[in-house]
Short mmCIF file of C-alpha atoms in Angstrom, two decimals:
data_model
loop_
_atom_site.label_atom_id
_atom_site.label_comp_id
_atom_site.label_asym_id
_atom_site.label_seq_id
_atom_site.Cartn_x
_atom_site.Cartn_y
_atom_site.Cartn_z
CA UNK A 1 -13.53 22.53 10.28
CA UNK A 2 -10.45 23.08 8.13
CA UNK A 3 -7.08 22.56 9.97
CA UNK A 4 -4.85 25.56 10.39
CA UNK A 5 -2.11 24.19 8.23
CA UNK A 6 -4.36 23.91 5.22
CA UNK A 7 -4.21 27.11 2.94
CA UNK A 8 -7.63 28.48 2.24
CA UNK A 9 -7.00 28.43 -1.46
CA UNK A 10 -6.64 24.65 -1.39
CA UNK A 11 -10.03 24.09 0.25
CA UNK A 12 -12.82 22.54 -1.85
CA UNK A 13 -16.23 20.82 -1.41
CA UNK A 14 -15.81 17.52 -3.06
CA UNK A 15 -17.36 14.27 -1.95
CA UNK A 16 -15.31 11.20 -3.30
CA UNK A 17 -18.50 9.10 -2.88
CA UNK A 18 -20.67 11.50 -4.97
CA UNK A 19 -18.65 13.86 -7.17
CA UNK A 20 -20.81 16.33 -9.22
CA UNK A 21 -21.91 14.70 -12.38
CA UNK A 22 -20.56 11.15 -11.51
CA UNK A 23 -23.77 9.30 -12.44
CA UNK A 24 -23.21 10.61 -16.06
CA UNK A 25 -19.45 10.32 -16.32
CA UNK A 26 -17.15 9.19 -13.60
CA UNK A 27 -14.02 10.33 -15.28
CA UNK A 28 -15.34 13.84 -16.20
CA UNK A 29 -16.44 14.34 -12.57
CA UNK A 30 -12.98 13.56 -11.34
CA UNK A 31 -11.10 15.49 -13.96
CA UNK A 32 -13.10 18.65 -13.12
CA UNK A 33 -11.09 18.67 -9.92
CA UNK A 34 -7.68 18.77 -11.67
CA UNK A 35 -6.98 22.46 -11.94
CA UNK A 36 -3.07 22.48 -11.87
CA UNK A 37 -2.84 22.28 -8.10
CA UNK A 38 -1.30 19.03 -6.91
CA UNK A 39 -3.16 18.79 -3.67
CA UNK A 40 -6.54 20.09 -2.28
CA UNK A 41 -8.40 19.62 0.92
CA UNK A 42 -12.00 18.56 0.93
CA UNK A 43 -14.31 19.21 3.99
CA UNK A 44 -16.36 16.16 3.11
CA UNK A 45 -16.14 12.77 4.90
CA UNK A 46 -14.47 14.37 7.93
CA UNK A 47 -11.83 16.30 5.97
CA UNK A 48 -8.89 14.97 3.99
CA UNK A 49 -6.43 15.77 1.30
CA UNK A 50 -6.90 14.73 -2.38
CA UNK A 51 -3.96 14.40 -4.75
CA UNK A 52 -5.12 15.96 -8.10
CA UNK A 53 -2.05 16.09 -10.30
CA UNK A 54 -0.66 12.78 -11.77
CA UNK A 55 2.93 13.21 -10.51
CA UNK A 56 1.67 13.92 -7.01
CA UNK A 57 -0.76 10.93 -7.02
CA UNK A 58 2.06 8.54 -8.19
CA UNK A 59 4.75 9.92 -5.83
CA UNK A 60 2.51 9.69 -2.77
CA UNK A 61 1.30 6.27 -3.77
CA UNK A 62 4.99 5.07 -3.77
CA UNK A 63 5.83 6.82 -0.42
CA UNK A 64 5.19 3.83 1.84
CA UNK A 65 7.67 5.20 4.56
CA UNK A 66 5.67 8.31 5.42
CA UNK A 67 2.23 7.44 4.19
CA UNK A 68 0.64 4.42 5.88
CA UNK A 69 -2.16 2.17 4.43
CA UNK A 70 -3.51 1.53 7.86
CA UNK A 71 -6.47 3.79 7.51
CA UNK A 72 -7.83 1.71 4.54
CA UNK A 73 -10.31 4.49 3.54
CA UNK A 74 -11.56 7.92 4.38
CA UNK A 75 -14.81 6.29 5.66
CA UNK A 76 -14.66 7.03 9.35
CA UNK A 77 -13.84 3.94 11.48
CA UNK A 78 -13.52 1.48 8.44
CA UNK A 79 -9.72 0.87 8.76
CA UNK A 80 -9.96 0.55 12.64
CA UNK A 81 -12.74 -2.05 12.29
CA UNK A 82 -11.63 -4.10 9.18
CA UNK A 83 -7.88 -4.62 9.90
CA UNK A 84 -7.13 -6.18 6.73
CA UNK A 85 -4.10 -8.35 6.17
CA UNK A 86 -1.83 -7.54 4.27
CA UNK A 87 -3.48 -4.41 2.78
CA UNK A 88 -3.39 -2.37 5.97
CA UNK A 89 0.07 -3.24 7.10
CA UNK A 90 3.30 -1.43 6.30
CA UNK A 91 7.01 -2.26 6.13
CA UNK A 92 8.31 -5.55 7.34
CA UNK A 93 4.99 -6.69 8.70
CA UNK A 94 3.34 -6.09 5.40
CA UNK A 95 6.02 -8.02 3.57
CA UNK A 96 5.80 -10.94 5.95
CA UNK A 97 2.18 -11.54 5.32
CA UNK A 98 2.09 -10.43 1.65
CA UNK A 99 4.55 -13.19 0.74
CA UNK A 100 2.23 -16.10 1.44
CA UNK A 101 -0.61 -14.25 -0.31
CA UNK A 102 1.49 -13.73 -3.43
CA UNK A 103 2.58 -17.46 -3.34
CA UNK A 104 -1.04 -18.47 -3.21
CA UNK A 105 -1.74 -16.16 -6.30
CA UNK A 106 1.41 -17.25 -8.23
CA UNK A 107 1.34 -17.12 -11.92
CA UNK A 108 1.09 -20.93 -12.36
CA UNK A 109 -2.25 -20.84 -10.38
CA UNK A 110 -3.50 -17.93 -12.47
CA UNK A 111 -2.52 -19.75 -15.73
CA UNK A 112 -4.34 -22.93 -14.49
CA UNK A 113 -7.51 -20.94 -13.85
CA UNK A 114 -7.63 -19.48 -17.46
CA UNK A 115 -9.64 -22.48 -18.94
CA UNK A 116 -12.34 -22.10 -16.26
CA UNK A 117 -12.47 -18.32 -16.94
CA UNK A 118 -12.93 -19.11 -20.62
CA UNK A 119 -15.71 -21.62 -19.89
CA UNK A 120 -17.60 -19.30 -17.63
CA UNK A 121 -17.20 -16.41 -20.29
CA UNK A 122 -18.49 -18.64 -23.14
CA UNK A 123 -21.37 -19.99 -21.19
CA UNK A 124 -22.55 -16.40 -20.41
CA UNK A 125 -22.02 -15.23 -24.01
CA UNK A 126 -23.97 -18.29 -25.26
CA UNK A 127 -26.91 -17.33 -23.07
CA UNK A 128 -26.84 -13.65 -23.98
CA UNK A 129 -26.19 -13.79 -27.73
CA UNK A 130 -29.73 -14.88 -28.85
CA UNK A 131 -31.31 -12.01 -26.70
CA UNK A 132 -29.66 -9.35 -28.78
CA UNK A 133 -29.48 -7.19 -25.76
CA UNK A 134 -28.32 -7.24 -22.16
CA UNK A 135 -27.78 -5.04 -19.07
CA UNK A 136 -24.06 -5.74 -19.15
CA UNK A 137 -23.22 -5.08 -15.45
CA UNK A 138 -25.81 -7.42 -14.05
CA UNK A 139 -25.65 -9.98 -16.93
CA UNK A 140 -21.91 -10.32 -17.27
CA UNK A 141 -19.51 -7.99 -15.47
CA UNK A 142 -20.79 -8.86 -12.02
CA UNK A 143 -20.90 -12.62 -12.69
CA UNK A 144 -17.66 -13.67 -14.51
CA UNK A 145 -14.97 -12.34 -12.07
CA UNK A 146 -17.07 -13.04 -8.87
CA UNK A 147 -17.79 -16.69 -9.96
CA UNK A 148 -14.14 -17.23 -10.67
CA UNK A 149 -13.09 -15.86 -7.26
CA UNK A 150 -15.76 -17.73 -5.38
CA UNK A 151 -14.48 -20.80 -7.23
CA UNK A 152 -10.85 -20.00 -6.29
CA UNK A 153 -11.78 -19.76 -2.54
CA UNK A 154 -14.15 -22.75 -2.92
CA UNK A 155 -17.33 -21.23 -1.61
CA UNK A 156 -20.88 -21.74 -3.12
CA UNK A 157 -21.56 -19.87 -6.26
CA UNK A 158 -25.17 -19.26 -5.18
CA UNK A 159 -23.77 -16.96 -2.38
CA UNK A 160 -22.55 -14.47 -5.03
CA UNK A 161 -25.53 -11.91 -4.67
CA UNK A 162 -25.17 -11.98 -1.01
CA UNK A 163 -21.40 -11.25 -1.09
CA UNK A 164 -21.77 -8.74 -3.94
CA UNK A 165 -23.76 -6.52 -1.69
CA UNK A 166 -21.25 -6.63 0.96
CA UNK A 167 -18.51 -5.64 -1.51
CA UNK A 168 -20.50 -2.69 -2.64
CA UNK A 169 -20.92 -1.58 0.98
CA UNK A 170 -17.18 -1.42 1.44
CA UNK A 171 -16.36 0.51 -1.67
CA UNK A 172 -19.53 2.53 -2.16
CA UNK A 173 -21.34 2.61 1.19
CA UNK A 174 -24.89 3.68 1.19
CA UNK A 175 -25.56 3.96 5.02
CA UNK A 176 -27.61 0.77 5.24
CA UNK A 177 -24.89 -0.95 7.40
CA UNK A 178 -22.42 0.26 9.90
CA UNK A 179 -18.79 -0.59 9.41
CA UNK A 180 -19.08 -3.00 12.39
CA UNK A 181 -22.07 -4.76 10.86
CA UNK A 182 -20.24 -5.04 7.58
CA UNK A 183 -17.22 -6.69 9.17
CA UNK A 184 -19.41 -8.96 11.26
CA UNK A 185 -21.36 -10.06 8.22
CA UNK A 186 -18.18 -10.92 6.50
CA UNK A 187 -16.70 -12.72 9.44
CA UNK A 188 -19.88 -14.72 10.10
CA UNK A 189 -19.85 -15.93 6.45
CA UNK A 190 -16.16 -16.74 6.28
CA UNK A 191 -15.55 -18.44 9.62
CA UNK A 192 -16.78 -21.96 8.73
CA UNK A 193 -14.63 -22.04 5.75
CA UNK A 194 -11.61 -20.71 7.52
CA UNK A 195 -12.05 -23.20 10.33
CA UNK A 196 -12.22 -26.04 7.81
CA UNK A 197 -9.16 -24.87 5.78
CA UNK A 198 -6.97 -24.51 8.80
CA UNK A 199 -7.97 -27.99 10.18
CA UNK A 200 -7.75 -29.76 6.71
CA UNK A 201 -6.23 -27.59 3.96
CA UNK A 202 -7.49 -28.24 0.42
CA UNK A 203 -6.43 -27.02 -2.98
CA UNK A 204 -8.31 -23.65 -2.72
CA UNK A 205 -6.80 -20.16 -2.57
CA UNK A 206 -7.25 -19.75 1.20
CA UNK A 207 -5.78 -23.20 1.85
CA UNK A 208 -2.63 -22.47 -0.29
CA UNK A 209 -2.09 -19.17 1.66
CA UNK A 210 -2.75 -20.62 5.10
CA UNK A 211 -0.34 -23.47 4.48
CA UNK A 212 2.43 -21.02 3.89
CA UNK A 213 4.19 -20.09 7.17
CA UNK A 214 4.65 -16.43 8.11
CA UNK A 215 8.38 -15.98 8.74
CA UNK A 216 8.45 -19.60 9.91
CA UNK A 217 5.32 -19.39 12.08
CA UNK A 218 1.91 -20.84 11.29
CA UNK A 219 -1.03 -18.48 10.88
CA UNK A 220 -2.96 -17.59 13.95
CA UNK A 221 -6.73 -17.75 13.87
CA UNK A 222 -6.98 -13.86 14.16
CA UNK A 223 -4.48 -13.39 11.29
CA UNK A 224 -6.26 -15.87 9.20
CA UNK A 225 -9.56 -14.09 9.72
CA UNK A 226 -8.02 -10.78 8.77
CA UNK A 227 -6.29 -12.09 5.61
CA UNK A 228 -9.54 -13.99 4.38
CA UNK A 229 -11.56 -10.92 5.09
CA UNK A 230 -9.19 -8.78 2.98
CA UNK A 231 -9.19 -11.18 0.02
CA UNK A 232 -13.01 -11.61 0.15
CA UNK A 233 -13.55 -7.82 -0.16
CA UNK A 234 -10.72 -7.43 -2.70
CA UNK A 235 -12.21 -10.02 -4.95
CA UNK A 236 -15.78 -8.70 -5.04
CA UNK A 237 -15.67 -5.35 -6.85
CA UNK A 238 -12.55 -4.20 -8.73
CA UNK A 239 -12.42 -6.59 -11.72
CA UNK A 240 -16.31 -6.22 -12.28
CA UNK A 241 -15.80 -2.48 -12.33
CA UNK A 242 -12.88 -2.92 -14.88
CA UNK A 243 -14.75 -5.20 -17.14
CA UNK A 244 -17.77 -2.73 -17.19
CA UNK A 245 -15.68 0.16 -18.23
CA UNK A 246 -13.91 -1.79 -20.97
CA UNK A 247 -17.25 -2.94 -22.44
CA UNK A 248 -18.39 0.65 -22.30
CA UNK A 249 -15.50 1.75 -24.41
CA UNK A 250 -16.01 -0.85 -27.02
CA UNK A 251 -19.77 -0.10 -27.27
CA UNK A 252 -18.78 3.56 -27.87
CA UNK A 253 -16.11 2.74 -30.41
CA UNK A 254 -17.16 -0.01 -32.70
CA UNK A 255 -14.06 0.40 -34.76
CA UNK A 256 -12.04 -0.98 -31.88
CA UNK A 257 -14.29 -4.03 -31.70
CA UNK A 258 -13.63 -4.62 -35.37
CA UNK A 259 -9.89 -4.15 -35.02
CA UNK A 260 -9.70 -6.69 -32.15
CA UNK A 261 -11.90 -9.26 -33.91
CA UNK A 262 -9.59 -8.94 -36.98
CA UNK A 263 -6.38 -8.99 -35.03
CA UNK A 264 -6.99 -11.01 -31.83
CA UNK A 265 -3.28 -10.90 -31.22
CA UNK A 266 -3.77 -7.21 -30.18
CA UNK A 267 -5.98 -8.28 -27.25
CA UNK A 268 -3.34 -8.36 -24.43
CA UNK A 269 -1.96 -5.02 -25.46
CA UNK A 270 -5.50 -3.79 -25.68
CA UNK A 271 -6.40 -4.99 -22.30
CA UNK A 272 -3.45 -3.12 -20.76
CA UNK A 273 -4.27 0.11 -22.64
CA UNK A 274 -7.98 -0.07 -21.66
CA UNK A 275 -7.14 -0.70 -18.07
CA UNK A 276 -4.91 2.42 -18.16
CA UNK A 277 -7.56 4.42 -19.86
CA UNK A 278 -10.43 3.58 -17.59
CA UNK A 279 -8.97 3.41 -13.99
CA UNK A 280 -11.59 3.50 -11.21
CA UNK A 281 -9.64 2.45 -8.09
CA UNK A 282 -8.59 5.03 -5.49
CA UNK A 283 -6.72 4.39 -2.19
CA UNK A 284 -6.42 6.30 1.05
CA UNK A 285 -3.29 6.91 3.10
CA UNK A 286 -2.64 8.28 6.59
CA UNK A 287 0.43 10.33 7.03
CA UNK A 288 2.78 9.05 9.82
CA UNK A 289 5.21 11.90 9.30
CA UNK A 290 5.06 15.42 7.79
CA UNK A 291 5.31 15.42 4.07
CA UNK A 292 6.14 18.54 2.13
CA UNK A 293 4.58 18.47 -1.45
CA UNK A 294 3.30 20.84 -3.96
CA UNK A 295 3.94 23.88 -1.77
CA UNK A 296 2.04 22.65 1.22
CA UNK A 297 2.64 20.24 4.20
CA UNK A 298 0.68 17.11 4.77
CA UNK A 299 0.87 16.79 8.55
CA UNK A 300 1.26 13.44 10.46
CA UNK A 301 -2.25 12.32 11.11
CA UNK A 302 -3.80 13.70 7.91
CA UNK A 303 -5.68 11.48 5.48
CA UNK A 304 -4.70 11.63 1.76
CA UNK A 305 -6.84 10.27 -0.98
CA UNK A 306 -5.04 9.08 -4.32
CA UNK A 307 -7.32 8.60 -7.27
CA UNK A 308 -5.71 6.60 -10.09
CA UNK A 309 -7.87 8.44 -12.61
CA UNK A 310 -5.93 11.69 -12.11
CA UNK A 311 -2.59 9.99 -12.64
CA UNK A 312 -3.49 7.80 -15.67
CA UNK A 313 -5.42 10.64 -17.52
CA UNK A 314 -2.78 13.45 -16.67
CA UNK A 315 -1.15 14.58 -20.07
CA UNK A 316 1.97 15.25 -18.16
CA UNK A 317 2.19 11.46 -17.22
CA UNK A 318 0.88 9.99 -20.33
CA UNK A 319 0.95 11.22 -24.05
CA UNK A 320 -2.71 11.78 -25.26
CA UNK A 321 -3.92 10.13 -22.24
CA UNK A 322 -7.67 10.07 -23.21
CA UNK A 323 -6.93 8.48 -26.53
CA UNK A 324 -7.02 4.68 -26.58
CA UNK A 325 -4.04 3.46 -28.58
CA UNK A 326 -3.49 -0.38 -28.74
CA UNK A 327 -0.08 0.20 -30.12
CA UNK A 328 1.04 2.33 -27.19
CA UNK A 329 4.19 1.09 -25.49
CA UNK A 330 2.93 0.48 -22.12
CA UNK A 331 3.99 -1.48 -19.08
CA UNK A 332 1.16 -2.34 -16.73
CA UNK A 333 3.55 -1.16 -13.98
CA UNK A 334 3.56 2.41 -15.27
CA UNK A 335 0.04 3.13 -14.67
CA UNK A 336 -1.76 2.98 -11.40
CA UNK A 337 -5.05 1.18 -12.27
CA UNK A 338 -3.78 -1.85 -10.24
CA UNK A 339 -1.79 0.19 -7.71
CA UNK A 340 1.87 1.06 -7.43
CA UNK A 341 4.76 0.27 -5.18
CA UNK A 342 4.75 -2.03 -2.18
CA UNK A 343 0.97 -2.26 -2.12
CA UNK A 344 0.39 -3.05 -5.72
CA UNK A 345 -2.71 -5.26 -6.04
CA UNK A 346 -1.82 -8.84 -5.04
CA UNK A 347 -4.30 -10.05 -7.67
CA UNK A 348 -3.07 -7.95 -10.61
CA UNK A 349 -2.09 -10.96 -12.67
CA UNK A 350 -5.50 -12.64 -12.27
CA UNK A 351 -7.39 -9.38 -13.01
CA UNK A 352 -5.27 -8.85 -16.20
CA UNK A 353 -5.99 -12.46 -17.36
CA UNK A 354 -9.73 -12.00 -16.76
CA UNK A 355 -9.92 -8.87 -18.88
CA UNK A 356 -7.94 -10.60 -21.73
CA UNK A 357 -10.27 -13.60 -21.61
CA UNK A 358 -13.35 -11.38 -21.53
CA UNK A 359 -12.25 -9.47 -24.60
CA UNK A 360 -11.39 -12.69 -26.42
CA UNK A 361 -14.57 -14.63 -25.66
CA UNK A 362 -17.00 -11.69 -25.85
CA UNK A 363 -15.75 -10.38 -29.18
CA UNK A 364 -15.71 -13.83 -30.67
CA UNK A 365 -19.27 -14.64 -29.56
CA UNK A 366 -21.21 -11.28 -29.62
CA UNK A 367 -21.69 -9.42 -32.95
CA UNK A 368 -20.93 -5.76 -33.24
CA UNK A 369 -22.68 -4.06 -30.08
CA UNK A 370 -23.68 -0.63 -29.16
CA UNK A 371 -25.26 1.23 -26.39
CA UNK A 372 -28.97 0.82 -26.15
CA UNK A 373 -30.35 4.15 -27.69
CA UNK A 374 -33.24 4.53 -25.31
CA UNK A 375 -31.53 3.58 -22.02
CA UNK A 376 -29.04 5.73 -20.12
CA UNK A 377 -25.61 4.41 -18.89
CA UNK A 378 -25.21 5.20 -15.19
CA UNK A 379 -22.18 5.30 -13.06
CA UNK A 380 -21.25 5.75 -9.37
CA UNK A 381 -18.25 7.05 -7.32
CA UNK A 382 -16.42 5.65 -4.37
CA UNK A 383 -13.20 3.86 -3.68
CA UNK A 384 -13.93 1.82 -6.74
CA UNK A 385 -16.02 3.75 -9.36
CA UNK A 386 -18.14 1.73 -11.63
CA UNK A 387 -20.85 1.48 -14.29
CA UNK A 388 -24.00 0.64 -12.32
CA UNK A 389 -26.08 0.23 -15.56
CA UNK A 390 -24.68 -0.50 -18.98
CA UNK A 391 -27.57 -1.52 -21.57
CA UNK A 392 -26.10 -3.06 -24.66
CA UNK A 393 -27.76 -4.12 -27.99
CA UNK A 394 -26.76 -6.01 -31.12
CA UNK A 395 -28.32 -7.78 -34.02
CA UNK A 396 -28.06 -11.42 -34.77
#
C-alpha cells in the first residue's frame, strides 16, 4: 500500500536488492532510476523513498538532525535486531561511542598495518601470476581485505569463509537466515573474543577500542557486543566490493593499467578517482521529523534509501562523472563512496590504504590483464553492490 502523502507520479516498482539488469551492470541498473526527479517511492521491501538525484542524495545523507540512522536498512526488522554501535546511533550518543572507535582506527595504526597489507597482496599475486588467469573475486578481492581485518581483530584467518557468508547475508540477504539468526550467529562467534579482550586487553583493534572510556565510563558488556558486532559486519564486505570494481575497470581499460605502471606516483589519486567512479554502498535513514524536499514531504516514520552511485555519477555534481580522470582534482570527502557527514565510514582511511596497496602490488606483479573472453562478469545489488564473478586472464 502506498501512503496517502506519496504522489502517484513518484511511485515506482524497484527492488534495491534486485534492480532490473543488475547482474550485468550494477551502475546502469541504478542509473535507469534517475529520471530528473529527486525522490521516488518504491512499493518493494515494505515501501520506502529512494533519493535519485545527486544533490538530494548528498543533502539527505548530511541531514543527521531529521534523518536517523537507527533503522540500519530497509530490510524489515534488521535495525531493531542488530542495534549496531556506533552506526545506528545519532547525536551526542553517536559521538560518545564513535570517538573510541576512531581512536582505535587512528592513522598511526593504519600506517602500521600497511606492510602487512603489502605482504598479503604480494603473496596472493605470487600465487596467481603463474596461473595466467583467476576468478578475481574469490581469488583476491575477498581474501586481502578480510584477512587484514581479521588480523586487526585477532581472530583466526581460517574463519574467513564462515564470516564472509555472514557479511553477505547482511548486505545482500538471500532468505536463508532470519535477521535474528544472523545476529545470533555473529554474537556466538564474537563472544569468546570479547570476553577475553575485556578481561585482558591486547594490541588488537577490539582491545584498543574497549580500553578507551566512553565519556569517562568503561564499556558495558552489552555495548561492547554491539560495537564488535558493528565492526565485524562493517569489515566483511565493503572493501572487497570496492577492490573488485577497481579491478573490473582496469581490465576494461588497459591503457589505465599502462599509465599507472609507468607512473606509480599517480596511484593514490587513481585510487580516489576509481572509488568515486565505482561506488556501491547505499545507506538507509528513518525520518524522525517531516522533511520537505524536491516538492514532496518525507513524513516522520518514512524510510529513505540513499545510493552513493546516484550522487557520484550525477553530472550536476561531478563534471564528466562516468569518465575516469586520474588528474581530477578530487577530495575523498566530496564523494559519498565512503559516506558523508557525521556517519562517514570509520574505516575510510584503512579502506583507501588497502585500495592503494592493491593497485601498487597487483600492477607490479601481474602483466597486462583483461576480462576472460568466454566467461561473463556478474554483479549483484543490495546495500553493498558487488561483482560476484570477475574472470581475468593475462599472458606470462
